[in-house]
Short mmCIF file of N, CA, C and O in Angstrom, two decimals:
data_model
loop_
_atom_site.label_atom_id
_atom_site.label_comp_id
_atom_site.label_asym_id
_atom_site.label_seq_id
_atom_site.Cartn_x
_atom_site.Cartn_y
_atom_site.Cartn_z
N MET I 1 0.92 -1.21 0.04
CA MET I 1 0.01 0.03 0.06
C MET I 1 0.89 1.23 -0.04
O MET I 1 1.86 1.27 0.73
N THR I 2 0.51 2.31 -0.74
CA THR I 2 1.19 3.45 -0.90
C THR I 2 0.65 4.51 0.19
O THR I 2 -0.43 4.21 0.72
N LYS I 3 1.40 5.66 0.31
CA LYS I 3 1.01 6.58 1.23
C LYS I 3 -0.44 7.08 0.90
O LYS I 3 -1.16 7.42 1.94
N SER I 4 -0.83 7.15 -0.37
CA SER I 4 -2.10 7.68 -0.68
C SER I 4 -3.27 6.58 -0.49
O SER I 4 -4.37 6.85 -0.65
N GLY I 5 -2.74 5.32 -0.22
CA GLY I 5 -3.73 4.25 -0.06
C GLY I 5 -3.93 3.33 -1.28
O GLY I 5 -4.71 2.44 -1.15
N GLN I 6 -3.16 3.65 -2.19
CA GLN I 6 -3.20 2.81 -3.47
C GLN I 6 -2.55 1.38 -3.15
O GLN I 6 -1.67 1.26 -2.37
N ILE I 7 -3.29 0.40 -3.74
CA ILE I 7 -2.79 -1.01 -3.46
C ILE I 7 -1.91 -1.42 -4.69
O ILE I 7 -2.28 -1.22 -5.90
N GLY I 8 -0.54 -1.68 -4.53
CA GLY I 8 0.27 -2.06 -5.52
C GLY I 8 0.05 -3.54 -6.09
O GLY I 8 -0.85 -4.20 -5.56
N THR I 9 0.69 -3.71 -7.22
CA THR I 9 0.42 -5.12 -7.87
C THR I 9 1.76 -5.79 -7.86
O THR I 9 2.82 -5.22 -8.40
N MET I 10 1.84 -7.02 -7.26
CA MET I 10 3.11 -7.69 -7.29
C MET I 10 3.08 -8.65 -8.57
O MET I 10 2.15 -9.37 -8.76
N HIS I 11 4.25 -8.74 -9.28
CA HIS I 11 4.20 -9.44 -10.37
C HIS I 11 5.05 -10.84 -10.15
O HIS I 11 4.79 -11.85 -10.77
N CYS I 12 5.97 -10.71 -9.23
CA CYS I 12 6.82 -11.90 -8.91
C CYS I 12 7.48 -11.79 -7.51
O CYS I 12 7.72 -10.77 -7.01
N ALA I 13 7.63 -12.98 -6.88
CA ALA I 13 8.42 -12.94 -5.66
C ALA I 13 9.51 -14.15 -5.86
O ALA I 13 9.16 -15.18 -6.33
N SER I 14 10.69 -13.64 -5.49
CA SER I 14 11.75 -14.57 -5.79
C SER I 14 12.80 -14.62 -4.65
O SER I 14 12.94 -13.55 -3.99
N VAL I 15 13.46 -15.75 -4.36
CA VAL I 15 14.54 -15.79 -3.36
C VAL I 15 15.86 -15.55 -4.06
O VAL I 15 16.84 -15.44 -3.35
N LEU I 16 15.85 -15.49 -5.45
CA LEU I 16 17.03 -15.15 -6.06
C LEU I 16 17.40 -13.67 -6.03
O LEU I 16 16.46 -12.92 -6.24
N PRO I 17 18.60 -13.21 -6.04
CA PRO I 17 19.82 -14.00 -5.99
C PRO I 17 20.27 -14.31 -4.59
O PRO I 17 21.43 -14.81 -4.44
N ALA I 18 19.43 -14.21 -3.51
CA ALA I 18 19.91 -14.41 -2.11
C ALA I 18 19.81 -15.86 -1.81
O ALA I 18 19.08 -16.28 -0.94
N THR I 19 20.74 -16.70 -2.41
CA THR I 19 20.78 -18.09 -2.18
C THR I 19 22.07 -18.48 -1.43
O THR I 19 22.38 -19.64 -1.38
N ASP I 20 22.83 -17.48 -1.09
CA ASP I 20 24.14 -17.71 -0.45
C ASP I 20 23.80 -18.19 1.11
O ASP I 20 22.65 -17.85 1.53
N PRO I 21 24.55 -19.01 1.63
CA PRO I 21 24.38 -19.44 3.09
C PRO I 21 24.01 -18.25 3.93
O PRO I 21 24.76 -17.20 3.85
N GLY I 22 23.03 -18.22 4.79
CA GLY I 22 22.78 -17.13 5.63
C GLY I 22 21.80 -16.08 5.07
O GLY I 22 21.27 -15.15 5.75
N GLU I 23 21.56 -16.21 3.79
CA GLU I 23 20.62 -15.31 3.14
C GLU I 23 19.20 -15.81 2.83
O GLU I 23 18.48 -15.28 2.12
N LEU I 24 19.00 -16.86 3.45
CA LEU I 24 17.79 -17.61 2.98
C LEU I 24 16.42 -17.08 3.58
O LEU I 24 15.32 -17.68 3.50
N ARG I 25 16.57 -15.83 4.08
CA ARG I 25 15.33 -15.19 4.56
C ARG I 25 14.91 -14.02 3.86
O ARG I 25 14.11 -13.22 4.11
N THR I 26 15.64 -13.79 2.57
CA THR I 26 15.47 -12.67 1.74
C THR I 26 14.45 -12.98 0.65
O THR I 26 14.61 -13.97 -0.03
N VAL I 27 13.45 -12.19 0.41
CA VAL I 27 12.56 -12.36 -0.76
C VAL I 27 12.55 -11.03 -1.55
O VAL I 27 12.36 -9.90 -0.89
N LEU I 28 12.81 -11.21 -2.75
CA LEU I 28 12.64 -10.09 -3.68
C LEU I 28 11.37 -9.96 -4.22
O LEU I 28 10.88 -10.83 -4.84
N LEU I 29 10.67 -8.80 -4.03
CA LEU I 29 9.31 -8.49 -4.56
C LEU I 29 9.45 -7.65 -5.80
O LEU I 29 10.01 -6.61 -5.76
N ILE I 30 8.90 -8.03 -6.88
CA ILE I 30 8.92 -7.19 -8.15
C ILE I 30 7.52 -6.94 -8.56
O ILE I 30 6.59 -7.80 -8.64
N GLY I 31 7.33 -5.51 -8.78
CA GLY I 31 5.99 -5.10 -9.01
C GLY I 31 5.85 -3.50 -9.00
O GLY I 31 6.79 -2.86 -8.91
N ASP I 32 4.71 -3.11 -9.10
CA ASP I 32 4.32 -1.68 -9.01
C ASP I 32 4.02 -1.39 -7.59
O ASP I 32 2.89 -1.62 -7.18
N PHE I 33 4.84 -0.73 -6.78
CA PHE I 33 4.62 -0.45 -5.41
C PHE I 33 4.64 1.08 -5.04
O PHE I 33 4.89 1.49 -3.99
N GLY I 34 4.44 1.87 -6.15
CA GLY I 34 4.40 3.36 -5.83
C GLY I 34 5.66 4.05 -6.28
O GLY I 34 6.62 3.32 -6.83
N ASN I 35 5.82 5.26 -6.18
CA ASN I 35 6.87 6.14 -6.59
C ASN I 35 7.49 6.71 -5.28
O ASN I 35 6.76 7.40 -4.51
N VAL I 36 8.89 6.59 -5.13
CA VAL I 36 9.39 7.03 -3.85
C VAL I 36 9.19 8.44 -3.52
O VAL I 36 9.12 8.88 -2.46
N SER I 37 9.18 9.31 -4.57
CA SER I 37 9.12 10.74 -4.42
C SER I 37 7.65 11.38 -4.39
O SER I 37 7.40 12.22 -3.68
N GLU I 38 6.72 10.67 -5.10
CA GLU I 38 5.42 11.12 -5.21
C GLU I 38 4.39 10.42 -4.37
O GLU I 38 3.51 10.95 -3.71
N ASP I 39 4.42 9.10 -4.26
CA ASP I 39 3.43 8.26 -3.56
C ASP I 39 4.23 7.00 -3.05
O ASP I 39 4.02 5.86 -3.51
N PRO I 40 5.17 7.06 -2.00
CA PRO I 40 5.96 6.10 -1.64
C PRO I 40 5.10 4.82 -0.99
O PRO I 40 4.05 5.09 -0.39
N PRO I 41 5.65 3.67 -1.11
CA PRO I 41 5.12 2.51 -0.31
C PRO I 41 5.30 2.73 1.16
O PRO I 41 6.32 3.22 1.64
N VAL I 42 4.21 2.31 1.95
CA VAL I 42 4.29 2.38 3.36
C VAL I 42 4.06 1.11 4.09
O VAL I 42 4.39 0.92 5.32
N ALA I 43 3.45 0.10 3.36
CA ALA I 43 3.20 -1.20 3.95
C ALA I 43 3.16 -2.22 2.94
O ALA I 43 2.83 -2.05 1.82
N VAL I 44 3.55 -3.58 3.30
CA VAL I 44 3.39 -4.70 2.49
C VAL I 44 2.58 -5.83 3.34
O VAL I 44 2.86 -5.99 4.44
N GLU I 45 1.69 -6.34 2.67
CA GLU I 45 0.86 -7.48 3.14
C GLU I 45 0.96 -8.59 2.23
O GLU I 45 0.80 -8.45 1.08
N VAL I 46 1.34 -9.82 2.80
CA VAL I 46 1.32 -11.05 1.94
C VAL I 46 -0.09 -11.59 1.97
O VAL I 46 -0.64 -12.08 3.00
N THR I 47 -0.85 -11.55 0.76
CA THR I 47 -2.12 -11.94 0.62
C THR I 47 -2.31 -13.27 0.15
O THR I 47 -3.33 -13.92 0.26
N GLY I 48 -1.24 -13.85 -0.54
CA GLY I 48 -1.33 -15.25 -1.02
C GLY I 48 -0.38 -16.12 -0.23
O GLY I 48 0.25 -15.73 0.70
N HIS I 49 -0.29 -17.32 -0.69
CA HIS I 49 0.67 -18.30 -0.01
C HIS I 49 2.11 -17.86 -0.45
O HIS I 49 2.41 -17.90 -1.59
N LEU I 50 2.96 -17.75 0.45
CA LEU I 50 4.38 -17.54 0.35
C LEU I 50 5.15 -18.37 1.24
O LEU I 50 5.15 -18.01 2.47
N HIS I 51 5.73 -19.34 0.80
CA HIS I 51 6.33 -20.37 1.77
C HIS I 51 7.68 -20.12 1.88
O HIS I 51 8.47 -19.60 0.94
N SER I 52 8.33 -20.44 3.08
CA SER I 52 9.74 -20.43 3.34
C SER I 52 10.41 -21.31 2.34
O SER I 52 9.84 -22.30 1.87
N ILE I 53 11.77 -21.10 2.14
CA ILE I 53 12.47 -21.94 1.14
C ILE I 53 12.48 -23.43 1.55
O ILE I 53 12.52 -24.26 0.69
N GLU I 54 12.38 -23.66 2.80
CA GLU I 54 12.52 -25.15 3.29
C GLU I 54 11.04 -25.71 3.40
O GLU I 54 10.84 -26.93 3.66
N GLY I 55 10.08 -24.82 3.07
CA GLY I 55 8.70 -25.22 3.06
C GLY I 55 7.91 -25.36 4.41
O GLY I 55 6.77 -25.89 4.42
N THR I 56 8.54 -24.92 5.47
CA THR I 56 7.92 -25.15 6.80
C THR I 56 6.96 -24.06 7.22
O THR I 56 6.17 -24.21 8.13
N LEU I 57 7.15 -22.83 6.67
CA LEU I 57 6.31 -21.70 7.01
C LEU I 57 5.56 -21.11 5.81
O LEU I 57 6.12 -21.11 4.71
N ASP I 58 4.35 -20.54 6.10
CA ASP I 58 3.58 -19.89 5.14
C ASP I 58 3.42 -18.60 5.62
O ASP I 58 2.77 -18.33 6.75
N PHE I 59 3.80 -17.46 4.87
CA PHE I 59 3.72 -16.14 5.41
C PHE I 59 2.50 -15.46 5.00
O PHE I 59 2.37 -14.21 5.24
N ARG I 60 1.45 -16.10 4.49
CA ARG I 60 0.16 -15.49 4.17
C ARG I 60 -0.30 -14.87 5.41
O ARG I 60 -0.47 -15.35 6.44
N GLY I 61 -0.67 -13.50 5.11
CA GLY I 61 -1.33 -12.70 6.25
C GLY I 61 -0.24 -11.87 7.02
O GLY I 61 -0.61 -10.97 7.81
N ALA I 62 1.06 -12.08 6.73
CA ALA I 62 2.09 -11.28 7.40
C ALA I 62 2.03 -9.84 6.75
O ALA I 62 1.82 -9.62 5.54
N THR I 63 2.34 -8.85 7.69
CA THR I 63 2.29 -7.47 7.24
C THR I 63 3.71 -6.94 7.70
O THR I 63 4.27 -7.30 8.81
N ALA I 64 4.19 -5.86 7.07
CA ALA I 64 5.31 -5.13 7.44
C ALA I 64 5.33 -3.70 6.98
O ALA I 64 4.85 -3.49 5.86
N ALA I 65 5.72 -2.82 7.76
CA ALA I 65 5.84 -1.40 7.42
C ALA I 65 7.08 -1.27 6.46
O ALA I 65 8.01 -1.95 6.63
N VAL I 66 6.99 -0.44 5.52
CA VAL I 66 8.19 -0.06 4.57
C VAL I 66 8.97 0.96 5.09
O VAL I 66 8.39 2.04 5.47
N THR I 67 10.29 0.81 5.37
CA THR I 67 11.12 1.85 5.81
C THR I 67 11.43 2.70 4.66
O THR I 67 11.98 2.16 3.63
N PRO I 68 11.31 4.02 4.77
CA PRO I 68 11.64 4.91 3.66
C PRO I 68 13.24 4.74 3.37
O PRO I 68 13.88 4.67 4.30
N LEU I 69 13.48 4.85 2.08
CA LEU I 69 15.01 4.68 1.65
C LEU I 69 15.80 5.74 2.46
O LEU I 69 16.89 5.52 2.72
N GLU I 70 15.27 7.03 2.50
CA GLU I 70 16.13 8.06 3.10
C GLU I 70 16.51 7.89 4.55
O GLU I 70 17.40 8.46 5.08
N ASP I 71 15.70 6.88 5.16
CA ASP I 71 15.92 6.65 6.63
C ASP I 71 17.27 5.78 6.78
O ASP I 71 17.80 5.70 7.89
N GLY I 72 17.59 5.06 5.75
CA GLY I 72 18.84 4.34 5.78
C GLY I 72 18.46 2.97 6.47
O GLY I 72 17.29 2.75 6.97
N PRO I 73 19.39 2.08 6.58
CA PRO I 73 19.21 0.72 7.07
C PRO I 73 19.20 0.74 8.53
O PRO I 73 19.86 1.67 9.19
N SER I 74 18.53 -0.27 9.09
CA SER I 74 18.65 -0.34 10.58
C SER I 74 18.53 -1.90 10.90
O SER I 74 17.99 -2.71 10.13
N MET I 75 19.29 -2.32 11.93
CA MET I 75 19.26 -3.60 12.24
C MET I 75 17.94 -4.02 12.95
O MET I 75 17.59 -3.40 13.94
N ILE I 76 17.29 -5.10 12.44
CA ILE I 76 15.97 -5.36 13.05
C ILE I 76 16.04 -6.75 13.76
O ILE I 76 15.07 -7.02 14.67
N PHE I 77 17.02 -7.47 13.63
CA PHE I 77 17.15 -8.90 14.20
C PHE I 77 18.61 -9.35 14.16
O PHE I 77 19.17 -9.13 13.16
N ALA I 78 19.03 -9.98 15.26
CA ALA I 78 20.26 -10.66 15.25
C ALA I 78 20.15 -11.79 16.11
O ALA I 78 19.43 -11.88 17.06
N GLU I 79 20.90 -12.88 15.68
CA GLU I 79 20.77 -14.16 16.39
C GLU I 79 22.24 -14.82 16.35
O GLU I 79 22.95 -14.76 15.43
N VAL I 80 22.52 -15.64 17.55
CA VAL I 80 23.67 -16.39 17.45
C VAL I 80 23.49 -17.62 16.61
O VAL I 80 22.38 -18.16 16.65
N VAL I 81 24.41 -17.99 15.79
CA VAL I 81 24.35 -19.14 14.88
C VAL I 81 25.09 -20.24 15.56
O VAL I 81 26.26 -20.12 15.58
N GLU I 82 24.30 -21.20 16.18
CA GLU I 82 24.93 -22.28 16.95
C GLU I 82 26.00 -23.13 16.22
O GLU I 82 27.07 -23.33 16.70
N ASP I 83 25.50 -23.56 15.02
CA ASP I 83 26.44 -24.34 14.09
C ASP I 83 26.50 -23.74 12.74
O ASP I 83 25.81 -24.16 11.86
N TRP I 84 27.31 -22.67 12.59
CA TRP I 84 27.30 -21.92 11.40
C TRP I 84 27.83 -22.71 10.14
O TRP I 84 27.74 -22.32 9.07
N THR I 85 28.47 -23.93 10.45
CA THR I 85 29.02 -24.67 9.32
C THR I 85 27.92 -25.37 8.51
O THR I 85 28.10 -25.87 7.43
N LEU I 86 26.78 -25.39 9.06
CA LEU I 86 25.61 -26.03 8.38
C LEU I 86 24.49 -25.10 7.89
O LEU I 86 23.47 -25.53 7.40
N VAL I 87 24.87 -23.82 7.92
CA VAL I 87 23.80 -22.84 7.40
C VAL I 87 23.45 -23.12 6.07
O VAL I 87 22.22 -22.97 5.72
N GLY I 88 24.22 -23.57 5.08
CA GLY I 88 23.79 -23.74 3.69
C GLY I 88 22.83 -24.99 3.53
O GLY I 88 22.42 -25.13 2.46
N ASN I 89 22.50 -25.67 4.56
CA ASN I 89 21.80 -26.90 4.30
C ASN I 89 20.21 -26.72 3.99
O ASN I 89 19.61 -27.58 3.59
N LEU I 90 19.73 -25.50 4.23
CA LEU I 90 18.32 -25.19 3.97
C LEU I 90 18.04 -24.75 2.54
O LEU I 90 16.94 -24.99 2.02
N GLY I 91 19.03 -24.31 1.81
CA GLY I 91 18.71 -23.63 0.56
C GLY I 91 19.05 -24.68 -0.64
O GLY I 91 19.13 -25.84 -0.40
N PRO I 92 19.02 -24.15 -1.81
CA PRO I 92 19.28 -24.86 -3.01
C PRO I 92 20.57 -25.68 -2.92
O PRO I 92 21.52 -25.28 -2.22
N ARG I 93 20.68 -26.81 -3.56
CA ARG I 93 21.90 -27.65 -3.45
C ARG I 93 23.21 -26.87 -3.81
O ARG I 93 24.27 -27.31 -3.30
N ARG I 94 23.15 -25.86 -4.52
CA ARG I 94 24.43 -25.15 -4.89
C ARG I 94 24.94 -24.29 -3.78
O ARG I 94 26.08 -23.80 -3.77
N THR I 95 24.21 -24.21 -2.59
CA THR I 95 24.75 -23.39 -1.41
C THR I 95 25.07 -24.48 -0.43
O THR I 95 24.36 -25.07 0.18
N ARG I 96 26.34 -24.71 -0.28
CA ARG I 96 26.91 -25.72 0.72
C ARG I 96 27.77 -25.12 1.79
O ARG I 96 28.62 -24.30 1.47
N GLY I 97 27.41 -25.37 3.07
CA GLY I 97 28.24 -24.96 4.12
C GLY I 97 28.04 -23.41 4.35
O GLY I 97 27.11 -22.80 4.06
N SER I 98 29.05 -22.81 4.97
CA SER I 98 29.05 -21.40 5.25
C SER I 98 30.24 -20.65 4.45
O SER I 98 31.23 -21.35 4.08
N LEU I 99 29.91 -19.44 4.08
CA LEU I 99 30.98 -18.61 3.51
C LEU I 99 31.77 -17.93 4.57
O LEU I 99 32.81 -17.17 4.18
N CYS I 100 31.58 -18.25 5.88
CA CYS I 100 32.26 -17.57 6.91
C CYS I 100 33.70 -18.12 7.08
O CYS I 100 33.86 -19.37 6.78
N PRO I 101 34.65 -17.46 7.49
CA PRO I 101 35.97 -18.06 7.69
C PRO I 101 35.95 -19.09 8.87
O PRO I 101 34.94 -19.04 9.72
N SER I 102 36.79 -20.06 8.85
CA SER I 102 36.61 -21.17 9.74
C SER I 102 37.83 -21.12 10.88
O SER I 102 37.66 -21.73 11.87
N ASP I 103 38.86 -20.41 10.63
CA ASP I 103 39.93 -20.28 11.61
C ASP I 103 39.67 -19.38 12.75
O ASP I 103 39.31 -18.27 12.46
N ASN I 104 39.96 -19.82 13.89
CA ASN I 104 39.80 -18.87 15.17
C ASN I 104 38.40 -18.21 15.36
O ASN I 104 38.48 -17.11 15.95
N ILE I 105 37.40 -18.79 14.82
CA ILE I 105 36.05 -18.29 15.07
C ILE I 105 35.60 -18.66 16.38
O ILE I 105 35.69 -19.83 16.87
N VAL I 106 35.19 -17.56 17.15
CA VAL I 106 34.56 -17.85 18.51
C VAL I 106 33.10 -17.90 18.53
O VAL I 106 32.43 -18.83 19.27
N GLN I 107 32.50 -17.04 17.65
CA GLN I 107 31.01 -16.99 17.65
C GLN I 107 30.60 -16.37 16.31
O GLN I 107 31.28 -15.53 15.81
N ALA I 108 29.48 -16.89 15.73
CA ALA I 108 28.97 -16.29 14.47
C ALA I 108 27.59 -15.59 14.91
O ALA I 108 26.74 -16.26 15.49
N ILE I 109 27.33 -14.53 14.31
CA ILE I 109 26.03 -13.83 14.49
C ILE I 109 25.30 -13.63 13.12
O ILE I 109 26.05 -13.17 12.20
N ARG I 110 24.04 -13.93 12.88
CA ARG I 110 23.38 -13.61 11.75
C ARG I 110 22.57 -12.35 11.96
O ARG I 110 21.83 -12.29 12.85
N VAL I 111 22.65 -11.37 11.08
CA VAL I 111 22.05 -10.04 11.24
C VAL I 111 21.04 -9.90 10.21
O VAL I 111 21.37 -10.15 8.94
N THR I 112 19.90 -9.34 10.47
CA THR I 112 18.95 -8.88 9.43
C THR I 112 18.77 -7.42 9.42
O THR I 112 18.55 -6.82 10.59
N TRP I 113 18.80 -6.78 8.30
CA TRP I 113 18.68 -5.38 8.08
C TRP I 113 17.35 -4.98 7.34
O TRP I 113 16.80 -5.75 6.60
N ALA I 114 16.80 -3.82 7.71
CA ALA I 114 15.65 -3.34 7.03
C ALA I 114 15.83 -1.94 6.61
O ALA I 114 16.74 -1.18 7.13
N GLY I 115 15.23 -1.46 5.51
CA GLY I 115 15.34 -0.20 5.04
C GLY I 115 16.33 0.02 3.85
O GLY I 115 16.85 -1.03 3.42
N GLY I 116 16.46 1.33 3.52
CA GLY I 116 17.29 1.61 2.31
C GLY I 116 18.71 1.40 2.58
O GLY I 116 19.23 1.84 3.53
N VAL I 117 19.39 0.65 1.74
CA VAL I 117 20.76 0.46 1.72
C VAL I 117 21.36 1.14 0.44
O VAL I 117 20.93 0.99 -0.68
N THR I 118 22.22 2.10 0.67
CA THR I 118 22.73 2.89 -0.50
C THR I 118 24.24 2.77 -0.46
O THR I 118 24.94 2.55 0.53
N LEU I 119 24.86 2.99 -1.66
CA LEU I 119 26.31 3.08 -1.78
C LEU I 119 26.84 4.31 -1.18
O LEU I 119 26.06 5.26 -0.96
N ALA I 120 28.21 4.41 -1.04
CA ALA I 120 28.79 5.61 -0.46
C ALA I 120 28.53 6.81 -1.28
O ALA I 120 28.48 7.95 -0.82
N ASN I 121 28.34 6.61 -2.68
CA ASN I 121 28.12 7.79 -3.57
C ASN I 121 26.55 8.24 -3.60
O ASN I 121 26.12 9.01 -4.27
N GLY I 122 25.76 7.47 -2.64
CA GLY I 122 24.42 7.87 -2.62
C GLY I 122 23.44 7.14 -3.55
O GLY I 122 22.13 7.28 -3.42
N LYS I 123 23.90 6.27 -4.45
CA LYS I 123 22.97 5.53 -5.28
C LYS I 123 22.40 4.37 -4.65
O LYS I 123 23.08 3.72 -3.71
#
């Protein structure tokens, strides 16, 4: 939904390209969701079936506020990864193990960010 109350139209939901170990909670939504300067998106609601990559969760009915791009990213969730060497076991077969270094690791933390992420040059 946009700031003016318009309902956007989603054309596709994809977990690609986020198939690296530890990224298996990322969903890319492609569609018409408003215009950032004139009528920005303010909320997303999953109205159909959208299953987790391993098939155990259905996110139908989930809602989330949209963080304006100008607000920048914020950390919304962090968790200790007990056995980070097995992180890749949930995703497609091409993701095996972890991309984390293995020498002298004391603890691994998985972090989830929300909001606009921009390059140093502002793009």
